[in-house]
Coordinates of C-alpha atoms in Angstrom, one line a residue:
Chain A
M1 CA 86.0 130.6 94.2
T2 CA 84.1 133.3 94.7
M3 CA 85.9 136.3 96.4
V4 CA 84.3 137.9 99.6
A5 CA 85.4 140.9 101.2
D6 CA 88.0 140.5 103.5
G7 CA 89.8 138.8 100.3
A8 CA 89.5 135.5 101.7
V9 CA 88.5 132.6 99.0
L10 CA 85.2 130.7 99.9
P11 CA 85.8 127.3 98.5
L12 CA 82.8 125.9 96.5
P13 CA 82.1 121.9 97.2
S14 CA 84.8 120.0 94.9
R15 CA 83.8 118.5 91.7
R16 CA 84.9 115.4 93.4
Q17 CA 82.9 115.8 96.3
R18 CA 79.4 116.4 93.9
Q19 CA 80.7 113.4 91.8
A20 CA 80.3 111.3 94.9
R21 CA 77.3 112.5 96.0
L22 CA 75.9 112.0 92.1
T23 CA 77.5 108.6 91.9
T24 CA 75.8 107.1 95.6
W25 CA 72.2 108.2 94.2
G26 CA 73.2 106.7 90.7
L27 CA 74.3 103.5 92.5
A28 CA 71.0 103.5 94.7
V29 CA 68.5 103.2 91.7
L30 CA 70.9 101.2 90.1
L31 CA 70.5 98.8 93.1
V32 CA 67.2 98.7 92.9
V33 CA 66.6 98.0 89.5
S34 CA 68.9 95.2 89.8
S35 CA 67.5 93.7 92.5
L36 CA 63.8 93.8 90.7
A37 CA 65.6 92.1 87.3
S38 CA 67.9 89.5 89.4
L39 CA 64.0 88.5 91.5
S40 CA 62.4 88.6 88.0
M41 CA 65.2 86.0 86.4
G42 CA 64.7 82.2 86.2
A43 CA 62.0 79.7 84.9
S44 CA 58.5 80.2 86.2
D45 CA 55.2 79.8 84.7
T46 CA 53.4 82.9 86.0
P47 CA 55.2 86.3 84.5
F48 CA 57.4 88.0 87.1
W49 CA 54.8 91.7 86.7
S50 CA 51.7 90.0 87.3
Q51 CA 53.4 88.1 90.6
M52 CA 53.9 91.9 91.9
V53 CA 50.8 92.8 91.2
T54 CA 49.5 90.1 92.8
L55 CA 51.8 90.7 95.6
V56 CA 50.6 94.8 96.1
Q57 CA 47.1 94.0 96.1
G58 CA 47.7 91.9 99.3
K59 CA 46.4 88.6 97.9
E60 CA 48.6 85.3 98.1
L61 CA 50.5 83.6 95.4
D62 CA 50.2 80.0 94.7
R63 CA 52.3 77.9 96.5
V64 CA 55.3 77.0 93.7
D65 CA 55.7 80.8 92.8
R66 CA 55.8 81.7 96.9
I67 CA 58.5 79.2 97.3
I68 CA 60.7 80.3 94.1
L69 CA 60.3 84.0 94.8
F70 CA 60.7 84.0 98.7
D71 CA 62.8 80.7 99.4
V72 CA 65.0 80.7 96.2
R73 CA 65.4 83.9 94.7
L74 CA 65.0 86.2 97.6
P75 CA 67.4 84.6 99.7
R76 CA 69.8 84.7 96.7
L77 CA 69.2 88.4 96.0
V78 CA 70.1 89.1 99.5
T79 CA 73.1 86.6 99.8
A80 CA 74.3 88.8 96.9
L81 CA 74.2 92.1 97.9
L82 CA 75.6 91.2 101.3
V83 CA 78.3 89.2 100.1
G84 CA 79.2 92.1 97.2
A85 CA 79.4 94.8 99.8
A86 CA 81.3 92.7 102.2
L87 CA 84.1 91.9 99.3
A88 CA 84.4 95.5 98.0
V89 CA 84.4 96.9 101.6
S90 CA 87.2 94.8 102.6
G91 CA 89.2 95.7 99.8
A92 CA 89.0 99.1 100.0
V93 CA 89.7 98.9 103.8
M94 CA 92.0 96.5 102.9
Q95 CA 93.7 98.8 100.5
G96 CA 93.8 101.7 102.6
L97 CA 95.3 99.8 105.5
F98 CA 98.4 98.6 103.1
R99 CA 98.4 102.1 101.3
N100 CA 97.9 100.4 98.4
P101 CA 95.6 99.6 95.6
L102 CA 96.8 96.0 94.7
A103 CA 95.9 94.3 98.2
D104 CA 92.9 92.7 98.0
P105 CA 91.7 89.9 100.2
G106 CA 91.3 87.3 97.4
I107 CA 95.3 88.1 96.2
V108 CA 96.8 88.2 98.9
G109 CA 95.3 85.4 100.6
V110 CA 93.0 86.5 103.3
S111 CA 90.1 84.9 101.4
S112 CA 92.5 81.8 101.0
G113 CA 93.0 81.5 105.1
A114 CA 89.1 82.4 105.8
G115 CA 88.2 79.6 103.3
L116 CA 90.6 77.1 105.4
G117 CA 88.6 77.9 108.4
A118 CA 85.3 77.1 106.5
I119 CA 86.4 74.0 104.9
S120 CA 88.1 72.9 108.7
A121 CA 84.6 73.8 110.0
I122 CA 82.8 71.8 107.6
V123 CA 85.2 68.5 107.7
L124 CA 85.8 68.6 111.0
G125 CA 82.2 69.6 112.5
A126 CA 81.2 66.2 111.6
Y127 CA 83.0 65.0 114.7
L128 CA 80.7 67.3 116.9
P129 CA 77.2 66.1 118.1
A130 CA 75.0 66.0 115.5
A131 CA 72.4 68.0 117.3
L132 CA 74.7 71.1 117.9
L133 CA 75.9 71.1 114.3
D134 CA 72.2 71.4 113.2
Q135 CA 71.5 74.2 115.2
A136 CA 74.8 76.0 115.1
G137 CA 76.2 74.6 111.6
S138 CA 76.3 77.8 109.5
Y139 CA 77.3 79.9 112.4
L140 CA 80.2 77.9 113.3
I141 CA 81.2 78.2 109.9
A142 CA 80.7 81.8 109.6
L143 CA 83.0 82.0 113.0
A144 CA 85.6 79.6 111.9
A145 CA 85.7 81.8 108.7
F146 CA 86.5 84.8 110.4
V147 CA 88.9 83.5 112.7
G148 CA 90.9 82.1 109.5
G149 CA 90.6 85.6 108.1
L150 CA 91.8 87.4 110.8
A151 CA 95.1 85.1 111.4
S152 CA 95.9 85.4 107.6
T153 CA 95.4 89.2 107.6
L154 CA 97.9 89.6 111.0
L155 CA 100.3 87.3 109.8
L156 CA 100.0 89.3 106.1
Y157 CA 100.3 92.9 107.9
R158 CA 103.2 91.3 110.1
V159 CA 105.0 90.1 107.4
A160 CA 104.7 92.8 104.8
T161 CA 104.4 96.1 107.0
R162 CA 107.8 97.3 108.5
G163 CA 107.6 100.9 110.3
G164 CA 104.5 101.9 108.5
Q165 CA 105.7 101.1 105.0
T166 CA 104.2 98.2 103.3
S167 CA 106.4 96.5 100.6
V168 CA 104.3 95.2 97.3
A169 CA 106.4 93.1 96.6
T170 CA 106.9 91.2 100.0
M171 CA 102.9 91.5 100.2
L172 CA 102.1 89.7 97.1
L173 CA 104.8 87.3 97.8
A174 CA 103.7 86.2 101.3
G175 CA 100.3 86.0 99.8
I176 CA 101.4 83.4 97.8
A177 CA 103.0 81.5 100.4
L178 CA 99.9 82.0 102.5
A179 CA 97.6 80.4 99.5
A180 CA 100.3 77.1 99.2
L181 CA 99.8 76.7 103.1
V182 CA 96.3 77.0 102.8
G183 CA 96.1 75.1 99.7
A184 CA 98.1 71.9 101.6
V185 CA 96.2 71.7 104.4
S186 CA 93.0 72.0 102.9
G187 CA 94.1 68.8 100.6
I188 CA 94.6 67.0 103.9
L189 CA 91.0 67.8 105.1
I190 CA 89.5 67.3 101.5
Y191 CA 91.0 63.6 101.8
M192 CA 89.6 63.4 105.6
A193 CA 86.2 64.2 103.8
D194 CA 83.3 62.0 102.9
D195 CA 81.5 62.4 99.6
T196 CA 78.6 65.0 101.0
Q197 CA 81.5 66.8 102.2
L198 CA 83.2 66.7 99.3
R199 CA 80.8 68.5 97.1
D200 CA 80.3 71.2 100.0
L201 CA 84.3 71.6 99.4
T202 CA 84.5 71.5 95.3
F203 CA 81.5 74.6 95.9
W204 CA 84.3 76.5 97.8
G205 CA 86.9 76.5 95.4
L206 CA 84.7 77.8 92.0
G207 CA 82.7 80.3 94.8
S208 CA 79.1 80.6 93.9
L209 CA 75.8 81.8 95.3
A210 CA 73.6 78.6 94.8
G211 CA 73.2 77.3 98.2
S212 CA 71.8 80.9 99.4
T213 CA 69.3 79.8 102.5
W214 CA 67.7 82.0 104.7
T215 CA 69.6 80.3 107.4
K216 CA 73.0 81.5 106.1
V217 CA 71.7 84.7 105.3
V218 CA 71.2 84.8 109.0
S219 CA 74.3 83.8 110.0
I220 CA 76.2 86.4 108.0
A221 CA 73.9 89.3 108.2
P222 CA 74.5 91.0 111.1
I223 CA 78.3 90.9 110.7
V224 CA 78.4 92.4 107.1
V225 CA 76.0 95.3 108.2
I226 CA 78.3 96.2 111.1
C227 CA 81.2 95.6 109.3
V228 CA 80.1 97.9 106.6
L229 CA 78.9 100.7 109.3
A230 CA 82.0 100.4 111.2
S231 CA 84.0 101.3 107.9
F232 CA 82.8 104.5 108.0
T233 CA 84.1 105.0 111.3
L234 CA 87.4 104.3 109.9
A235 CA 87.3 106.5 106.6
R236 CA 89.4 109.8 108.7
G237 CA 92.0 107.5 110.0
L238 CA 92.3 105.5 106.3
N239 CA 92.5 108.8 104.7
G240 CA 95.4 110.0 107.3
L241 CA 97.2 106.8 106.8
A242 CA 97.5 107.9 102.7
L243 CA 100.4 109.7 104.1
G244 CA 102.1 107.7 106.5
E245 CA 101.9 106.7 110.0
A246 CA 104.1 109.3 111.3
A247 CA 101.8 112.2 109.6
A248 CA 98.6 110.3 110.5
M249 CA 99.7 110.4 114.0
H250 CA 100.8 114.3 113.9
M251 CA 97.1 114.6 112.3
G252 CA 95.5 113.7 115.6
I253 CA 94.7 110.1 114.4
P254 CA 94.8 107.4 116.7
V255 CA 96.9 105.1 114.5
Q256 CA 97.1 101.6 116.7
R257 CA 93.2 102.1 117.2
A258 CA 92.2 102.9 113.1
K259 CA 94.8 99.6 112.4
R260 CA 93.1 97.0 114.5
G261 CA 89.7 98.4 113.7
A262 CA 90.6 98.0 109.6
I263 CA 92.4 94.3 109.9
L264 CA 89.1 93.2 112.2
C265 CA 86.7 94.6 109.8
V266 CA 88.7 93.1 106.5
A267 CA 88.5 89.8 108.7
A268 CA 85.0 89.6 109.5
A269 CA 83.7 91.1 106.1
T270 CA 86.0 88.4 104.1
G271 CA 85.1 85.9 106.8
S272 CA 81.2 86.6 106.5
A273 CA 81.7 86.5 102.1
V274 CA 83.4 83.6 102.3
A275 CA 81.8 81.6 104.8
V276 CA 78.5 81.2 102.4
S277 CA 79.7 82.0 98.8
G278 CA 83.3 80.4 99.2
G279 CA 86.1 82.3 97.0
I280 CA 84.6 85.0 94.8
G281 CA 87.5 87.0 94.0
F282 CA 88.2 90.5 92.4
I283 CA 85.0 92.2 93.6
G284 CA 87.8 93.9 96.4
I285 CA 90.0 95.5 93.5
V286 CA 87.7 96.4 90.8
V287 CA 85.1 97.9 92.7
P288 CA 87.1 100.5 94.6
H289 CA 89.9 101.4 91.3
L290 CA 86.9 102.3 89.6
L291 CA 85.3 104.7 92.2
R292 CA 88.7 106.2 92.9
L293 CA 88.9 107.1 89.0
A294 CA 85.2 108.2 89.6
C295 CA 85.2 110.2 92.7
G296 CA 88.6 110.3 94.1
P297 CA 90.2 108.2 96.6
D298 CA 88.4 109.9 99.8
H299 CA 87.4 107.2 101.9
R300 CA 84.6 108.8 103.6
S301 CA 82.9 108.5 100.0
L302 CA 84.7 105.6 99.1
L303 CA 83.3 103.1 101.6
P304 CA 79.7 103.7 101.1
N305 CA 79.5 103.7 97.7
A306 CA 82.2 100.8 97.6
A307 CA 79.6 99.1 99.4
L308 CA 76.2 100.0 96.9
L309 CA 78.9 99.2 93.6
G310 CA 79.9 95.8 95.0
A311 CA 76.2 94.9 95.7
V312 CA 75.4 95.9 92.1
L313 CA 78.0 93.9 90.7
L314 CA 77.8 91.1 92.6
L315 CA 74.2 91.0 91.8
G316 CA 75.2 91.5 88.0
A317 CA 77.8 89.0 87.9
D318 CA 75.1 86.3 89.6
M319 CA 72.5 87.0 86.7
I320 CA 75.3 86.7 84.1
S321 CA 76.1 83.5 85.5
R322 CA 72.6 82.2 85.8
S323 CA 71.9 83.0 82.4
I324 CA 74.9 82.1 80.2
V325 CA 74.8 78.7 80.3
A326 CA 71.0 78.4 81.5
P327 CA 69.3 75.9 82.4
A328 CA 72.9 75.3 84.0
E329 CA 74.7 77.8 85.8
L330 CA 78.2 78.9 85.9
P331 CA 80.0 79.0 89.1
I332 CA 79.9 83.2 90.1
G333 CA 83.2 83.0 90.7
I334 CA 84.5 82.4 86.9
V335 CA 82.5 85.5 85.9
T336 CA 84.0 87.7 88.5
A337 CA 87.4 86.2 87.4
V338 CA 86.8 87.0 83.9
L339 CA 86.1 90.8 84.8
G340 CA 88.4 91.5 87.3
A341 CA 91.4 89.8 86.0
P342 CA 92.2 92.1 83.3
V343 CA 92.1 95.1 86.0
F344 CA 94.0 93.9 88.3
L345 CA 96.9 93.3 85.5
Y346 CA 96.2 96.8 83.9
I347 CA 97.0 98.4 87.3
L348 CA 100.0 96.0 87.5
L349 CA 101.4 97.6 84.6
K350 CA 100.3 100.8 85.2
R351 CA 102.3 100.6 88.0
R352 CA 104.9 98.6 87.2
N353 CA 107.6 101.5 87.5
T354 CA 106.6 102.5 91.0
L355 CA 106.7 98.7 92.5
G356 CA 110.5 98.7 93.1
F357 CA 110.9 95.0 92.5
Chain B
M1 CA 109.1 123.3 124.2
I2 CA 111.2 122.0 127.2
A3 CA 112.9 118.5 126.6
R4 CA 115.6 117.3 129.4
D5 CA 117.9 114.7 129.0
I6 CA 116.6 113.1 125.7
H7 CA 118.4 109.3 124.8
V8 CA 117.4 108.0 121.6
E9 CA 118.6 104.5 120.5
I10 CA 118.2 103.1 116.7
G11 CA 119.0 99.3 116.5
G12 CA 120.4 99.0 119.6
K13 CA 123.0 102.0 119.0
P14 CA 122.6 105.5 120.9
V15 CA 121.7 108.1 118.5
I16 CA 120.9 110.9 120.4
R17 CA 122.8 111.1 123.9
G18 CA 121.7 113.5 126.8
V19 CA 120.2 116.2 124.7
D20 CA 118.5 119.0 126.7
F21 CA 116.7 121.2 124.1
N22 CA 114.5 124.4 124.9
A23 CA 112.3 126.1 122.2
R24 CA 110.2 129.3 122.6
S25 CA 107.1 130.4 121.0
G26 CA 107.9 133.5 119.4
E27 CA 110.8 132.5 118.2
V28 CA 112.7 130.3 115.1
T29 CA 115.0 127.7 116.3
A30 CA 116.9 125.4 114.0
I31 CA 118.6 122.7 114.3
I32 CA 121.8 122.0 112.4
G33 CA 125.1 119.3 112.1
P34 CA 126.9 117.6 110.1
N35 CA 124.7 114.3 108.0
G36 CA 124.2 111.7 110.6
S37 CA 124.3 113.8 113.8
G38 CA 121.2 113.0 114.9
K39 CA 119.1 116.2 113.8
S40 CA 116.0 114.1 112.0
T41 CA 116.1 111.9 115.0
L42 CA 115.8 114.7 117.8
L43 CA 112.9 116.1 116.1
R44 CA 111.5 112.8 115.8
A45 CA 111.9 112.2 119.3
L46 CA 110.7 115.7 120.3
T47 CA 107.8 114.9 118.2
G48 CA 106.8 111.7 119.8
E49 CA 107.2 109.7 116.6
I50 CA 109.8 107.3 118.1
P51 CA 110.3 106.0 121.3
A52 CA 112.9 108.2 123.4
R53 CA 113.9 108.4 127.1
G54 CA 114.0 112.1 129.0
R55 CA 111.0 114.2 129.9
M56 CA 109.7 116.4 127.3
S57 CA 106.7 119.0 127.5
L58 CA 104.9 121.3 125.0
N59 CA 102.9 124.3 126.6
C60 CA 103.6 123.4 130.2
T61 CA 102.0 120.0 129.2
A62 CA 104.0 116.5 129.3
I63 CA 103.8 115.2 125.5
A64 CA 103.8 111.7 126.5
A65 CA 100.3 112.1 128.5
T66 CA 98.7 114.1 125.8
P67 CA 96.8 112.1 123.5
A68 CA 97.3 112.3 119.5
W69 CA 94.4 114.4 118.7
E70 CA 95.1 116.8 121.6
L71 CA 98.7 117.6 120.8
A72 CA 97.2 117.8 116.9
A73 CA 95.4 120.9 117.7
I74 CA 98.3 122.9 118.6
R75 CA 101.4 121.6 117.0
A76 CA 101.7 120.3 113.2
V77 CA 104.5 118.3 111.8
Q78 CA 106.3 118.0 108.3
A79 CA 108.7 115.2 107.5
Q80 CA 111.8 115.4 105.5
S81 CA 109.5 113.3 103.1
T82 CA 106.1 112.1 102.5
T83 CA 104.3 110.0 100.4
V84 CA 101.0 110.2 99.6
A85 CA 99.2 106.7 98.9
F86 CA 96.4 107.1 96.5
P87 CA 95.8 110.0 94.0
F88 CA 94.4 112.6 96.1
E89 CA 94.4 116.1 94.9
V90 CA 96.2 118.6 96.6
D91 CA 93.3 119.9 98.7
E92 CA 92.2 116.9 99.7
I93 CA 95.8 116.8 101.3
V94 CA 95.5 120.6 102.6
R95 CA 92.1 119.5 104.0
L96 CA 93.4 116.7 106.3
G97 CA 95.6 118.9 108.0
H98 CA 93.0 121.4 108.9
A99 CA 90.3 119.3 110.2
A100 CA 92.9 117.9 112.7
G101 CA 93.1 121.9 114.4
L102 CA 91.4 124.0 115.8
A103 CA 90.2 126.3 112.7
A104 CA 88.5 123.0 111.3
G105 CA 85.3 125.0 111.0
D106 CA 86.5 127.6 109.0
P107 CA 86.1 126.6 105.6
S108 CA 88.5 129.1 103.8
V109 CA 91.2 127.8 105.8
P110 CA 92.9 125.3 102.9
A111 CA 92.7 127.8 100.3
R112 CA 94.8 130.5 102.2
A113 CA 96.9 128.2 103.4
L114 CA 97.9 127.0 99.9
A115 CA 98.1 131.0 99.1
E116 CA 100.5 131.5 101.2
V117 CA 103.1 128.8 100.2
G118 CA 102.4 130.1 96.7
L119 CA 100.1 127.1 95.5
S120 CA 96.8 129.8 95.0
G121 CA 95.0 127.9 92.4
F122 CA 96.3 124.6 92.5
G123 CA 93.7 123.0 94.9
H124 CA 92.4 120.6 92.4
R125 CA 95.6 119.6 90.4
P126 CA 96.5 115.7 91.3
Y127 CA 99.1 115.4 93.9
H128 CA 101.1 113.2 92.0
G129 CA 101.8 115.6 88.8
L130 CA 103.4 118.2 90.7
S131 CA 106.9 118.6 91.0
G132 CA 109.0 117.7 94.2
G133 CA 109.5 121.3 95.5
E134 CA 105.5 121.7 95.0
Q135 CA 104.7 118.6 96.7
Q136 CA 107.3 120.0 99.6
R137 CA 105.2 122.9 99.6
V138 CA 101.7 121.1 99.6
H139 CA 102.6 119.6 103.1
L140 CA 103.9 122.7 104.4
A141 CA 100.2 124.2 103.4
R142 CA 98.6 121.4 105.0
A143 CA 100.7 121.9 108.1
L144 CA 99.8 125.5 108.3
A145 CA 96.5 124.9 107.7
Q146 CA 96.5 122.7 111.1
V147 CA 97.6 125.1 113.2
W148 CA 95.8 127.9 111.5
P149 CA 95.4 130.9 113.7
V150 CA 91.7 130.9 115.6
P151 CA 91.0 134.5 116.8
G152 CA 90.3 134.6 120.4
R153 CA 92.6 131.0 121.2
D154 CA 96.1 132.1 122.3
T155 CA 98.0 129.3 123.3
P156 CA 101.1 129.1 121.0
R157 CA 100.7 127.0 118.2
W158 CA 104.2 125.1 117.0
L159 CA 105.4 123.6 113.8
F160 CA 107.9 120.8 113.4
L161 CA 109.5 120.9 110.0
D162 CA 112.6 118.6 108.9
E163 CA 114.3 120.5 106.1
P164 CA 111.4 122.4 105.3
V165 CA 113.2 124.1 102.2
S166 CA 115.1 121.3 101.0
S167 CA 113.6 120.9 97.3
L168 CA 112.9 124.2 96.8
D169 CA 114.4 127.1 94.2
I170 CA 115.9 130.2 95.9
G171 CA 113.0 132.2 95.3
H172 CA 110.6 129.7 97.3
Q173 CA 113.4 129.2 100.0
L174 CA 113.3 133.0 100.9
M175 CA 109.3 132.8 100.3
V176 CA 109.3 130.0 102.9
I177 CA 111.5 131.2 105.4
E178 CA 109.8 135.1 105.8
L179 CA 106.3 132.9 106.0
L180 CA 108.1 131.0 109.1
Q181 CA 109.5 134.1 110.3
R182 CA 105.9 135.8 110.2
F183 CA 104.4 132.5 111.9
A184 CA 106.8 133.2 114.6
R185 CA 106.4 136.7 115.4
D186 CA 102.5 136.2 115.3
G187 CA 103.2 134.0 118.7
G188 CA 103.8 130.7 117.2
G189 CA 107.1 128.7 117.3
V190 CA 109.0 127.2 114.7
V191 CA 111.5 124.1 115.3
A192 CA 112.9 123.3 111.9
V193 CA 115.9 121.2 110.9
M194 CA 118.0 122.7 108.5
H195 CA 120.8 121.8 106.0
D196 CA 121.7 125.3 104.7
L197 CA 123.8 127.4 106.9
N198 CA 123.7 130.8 105.0
L199 CA 119.3 130.4 104.8
T200 CA 119.9 129.1 108.8
A201 CA 122.1 132.3 110.0
M202 CA 119.2 134.7 108.3
F203 CA 116.0 133.2 109.7
A204 CA 116.9 131.7 113.4
D205 CA 116.2 133.5 116.2
R206 CA 118.6 130.3 117.8
V207 CA 120.7 128.1 116.3
V208 CA 121.3 124.6 118.3
L209 CA 124.1 122.6 116.5
L210 CA 124.4 118.7 117.0
R211 CA 127.3 116.8 116.5
D212 CA 127.3 112.7 117.3
G213 CA 124.4 112.8 119.2
R214 CA 124.8 115.8 121.4
V215 CA 125.0 119.7 121.6
L216 CA 127.9 121.4 120.9
A217 CA 126.1 124.7 120.7
D218 CA 122.9 126.6 121.7
A219 CA 123.0 130.0 121.0
P220 CA 121.8 133.2 118.7
P221 CA 123.2 132.5 115.3
A222 CA 126.0 134.8 115.5
D223 CA 127.3 132.7 118.3
T224 CA 126.7 129.5 117.4
L225 CA 128.0 130.0 113.7
T226 CA 131.6 130.4 114.9
T227 CA 134.6 129.4 112.8
S228 CA 135.8 127.4 115.5
N229 CA 132.3 125.5 116.1
I230 CA 131.6 125.1 112.8
S231 CA 135.1 123.7 112.0
R232 CA 134.6 121.1 114.8
A233 CA 131.4 120.4 114.1
Y234 CA 131.5 119.6 110.3
N235 CA 135.2 117.9 111.4
C236 CA 137.1 119.9 108.6
P237 CA 138.7 123.5 108.6
L238 CA 135.8 126.0 107.8
R239 CA 136.1 129.7 108.0
M240 CA 132.6 131.5 108.6
G241 CA 132.8 135.3 106.9
Q242 CA 130.0 137.6 106.9
A243 CA 127.4 138.8 104.2
A244 CA 128.1 141.9 102.7
G245 CA 125.7 144.9 104.4
T246 CA 123.7 142.6 106.8
G247 CA 126.7 141.0 108.5
L248 CA 124.7 138.2 109.4
P249 CA 127.6 135.0 109.3
A250 CA 127.8 133.9 106.1
L251 CA 130.0 130.7 104.9
L252 CA 130.9 130.8 101.1
P253 CA 132.7 127.7 99.2
Q254 CA 134.7 129.7 97.4
D255 CA 136.4 131.5 101.0
Q256 CA 137.0 127.6 101.6
M257 CA 139.2 127.1 99.1
R258 CA 142.9 125.5 100.0
A259 CA 145.9 127.6 99.0

């Protein structure tokens, strides 16, 4: 604090603002480093650095190296970044909307809803003309996942929120009910599925980045980028909503518009993530929680940092899942659950007294 | 602030039944009444927080037709209690209000607003670590920062407060009351729901007494806070006295002993 002539006090940028800025830079560097690490990981004859040197010199890689790098590892890298950012941002936005650090698309059933959409698209899509399916298959899955996510977010908000206050108990219980319902419908669809579809469906349950292709990347990249950027415009509204709907309104925030924007953002980001990677849990709860501890709950810094940390964290989890049982691969959903479930339990434990069961 | 023929129903039950309400800038207007008389409901109707029938205008513009951000620039509201969802620091909460007001360009306002409510140096404390009374003053500072005066803009600015001193000790009650009187003297308008009749008598320029959703009296303190009005409103025999020295209406529990 600096005293100036008329006795007023000029605030310096707060400790938290400085930390948030540092965190952003740190995460950006980490993102680049871990991207390179991820590209270099895996079985290949030519060392990664000599491949890079060849590329920088403007020469062509040999065919196998080129396919491994550009058609296998790069789409997988981009998918991990997009899905990680989407999951973390939708978690942070949902927590802001529900005014609760335990709200997470994976835990309260939004991911299940999106998964049901995707499963329906896979199984029922078989009844569409083959030509159409070839053209629009991955978009159809992404769209169906979005619709499923949106429907479950709206339902959840209706059930769990009353007069701008969300009951945690109702929210978690509604999530369980939703997941059970989705499980039942999925069971019916799985019963109808043929063998190829069954393999696809198993993949949904566990969550994996193994099937990443450029087609899938293209089908979700625009949605994820738009969601992440749009979420930044929600930041002020979510900050206001932290004091309750009435207080937010009196501070000039268009509450209904902010809420609608947040619900759309959560549904679209979760839907895209689920459409290409299935049920990867806990990123949406771990990332915002860590960032709130490090640089405070201000959504203006929380949301961009969540996108970065989500991308870095999922990339890290992907590297673990690829290396821990190499040459086989552990589904990434298992890795994120092992890392994330304890964090969820820890928050629950810390807040046990204020939950009001 | 002018409101005409206000009706509010909650759950199909009429809570406010035809209230006319006026408040002038430059004055402190207090709303009092027994529990359940509709004080808070009236305030929430006047701020547009709950749907109400009737006409309401602030600074000569109809409230219903004004967008939230425009109202936020001339009016701040403090609710009876506010829960904060995430671990914000005091300063961050005050700046939420500050950003919505006309003084948003002046970065010194949040610290000055905190100084006004006696919380200098609390800026970087975690909100959830404060006592109830301190938290209440944080929200008052947030409201003050939102309607902080801007030189050259002399449209009346308003504070709508629901029991702003309810969790405060006597020292801070007097501090806040003086602060609100100063706000009014500088041309602002204050509308406050009050619980304590003696404090009301001390600081209000006008007192509106509610009972069962209707106005029983609307006059300066000395004319509203009379033995007959108060006894009727609170439905028990009460005797208003006078405070020694000031001559203000006063109600001492000791005077009400039934012999």
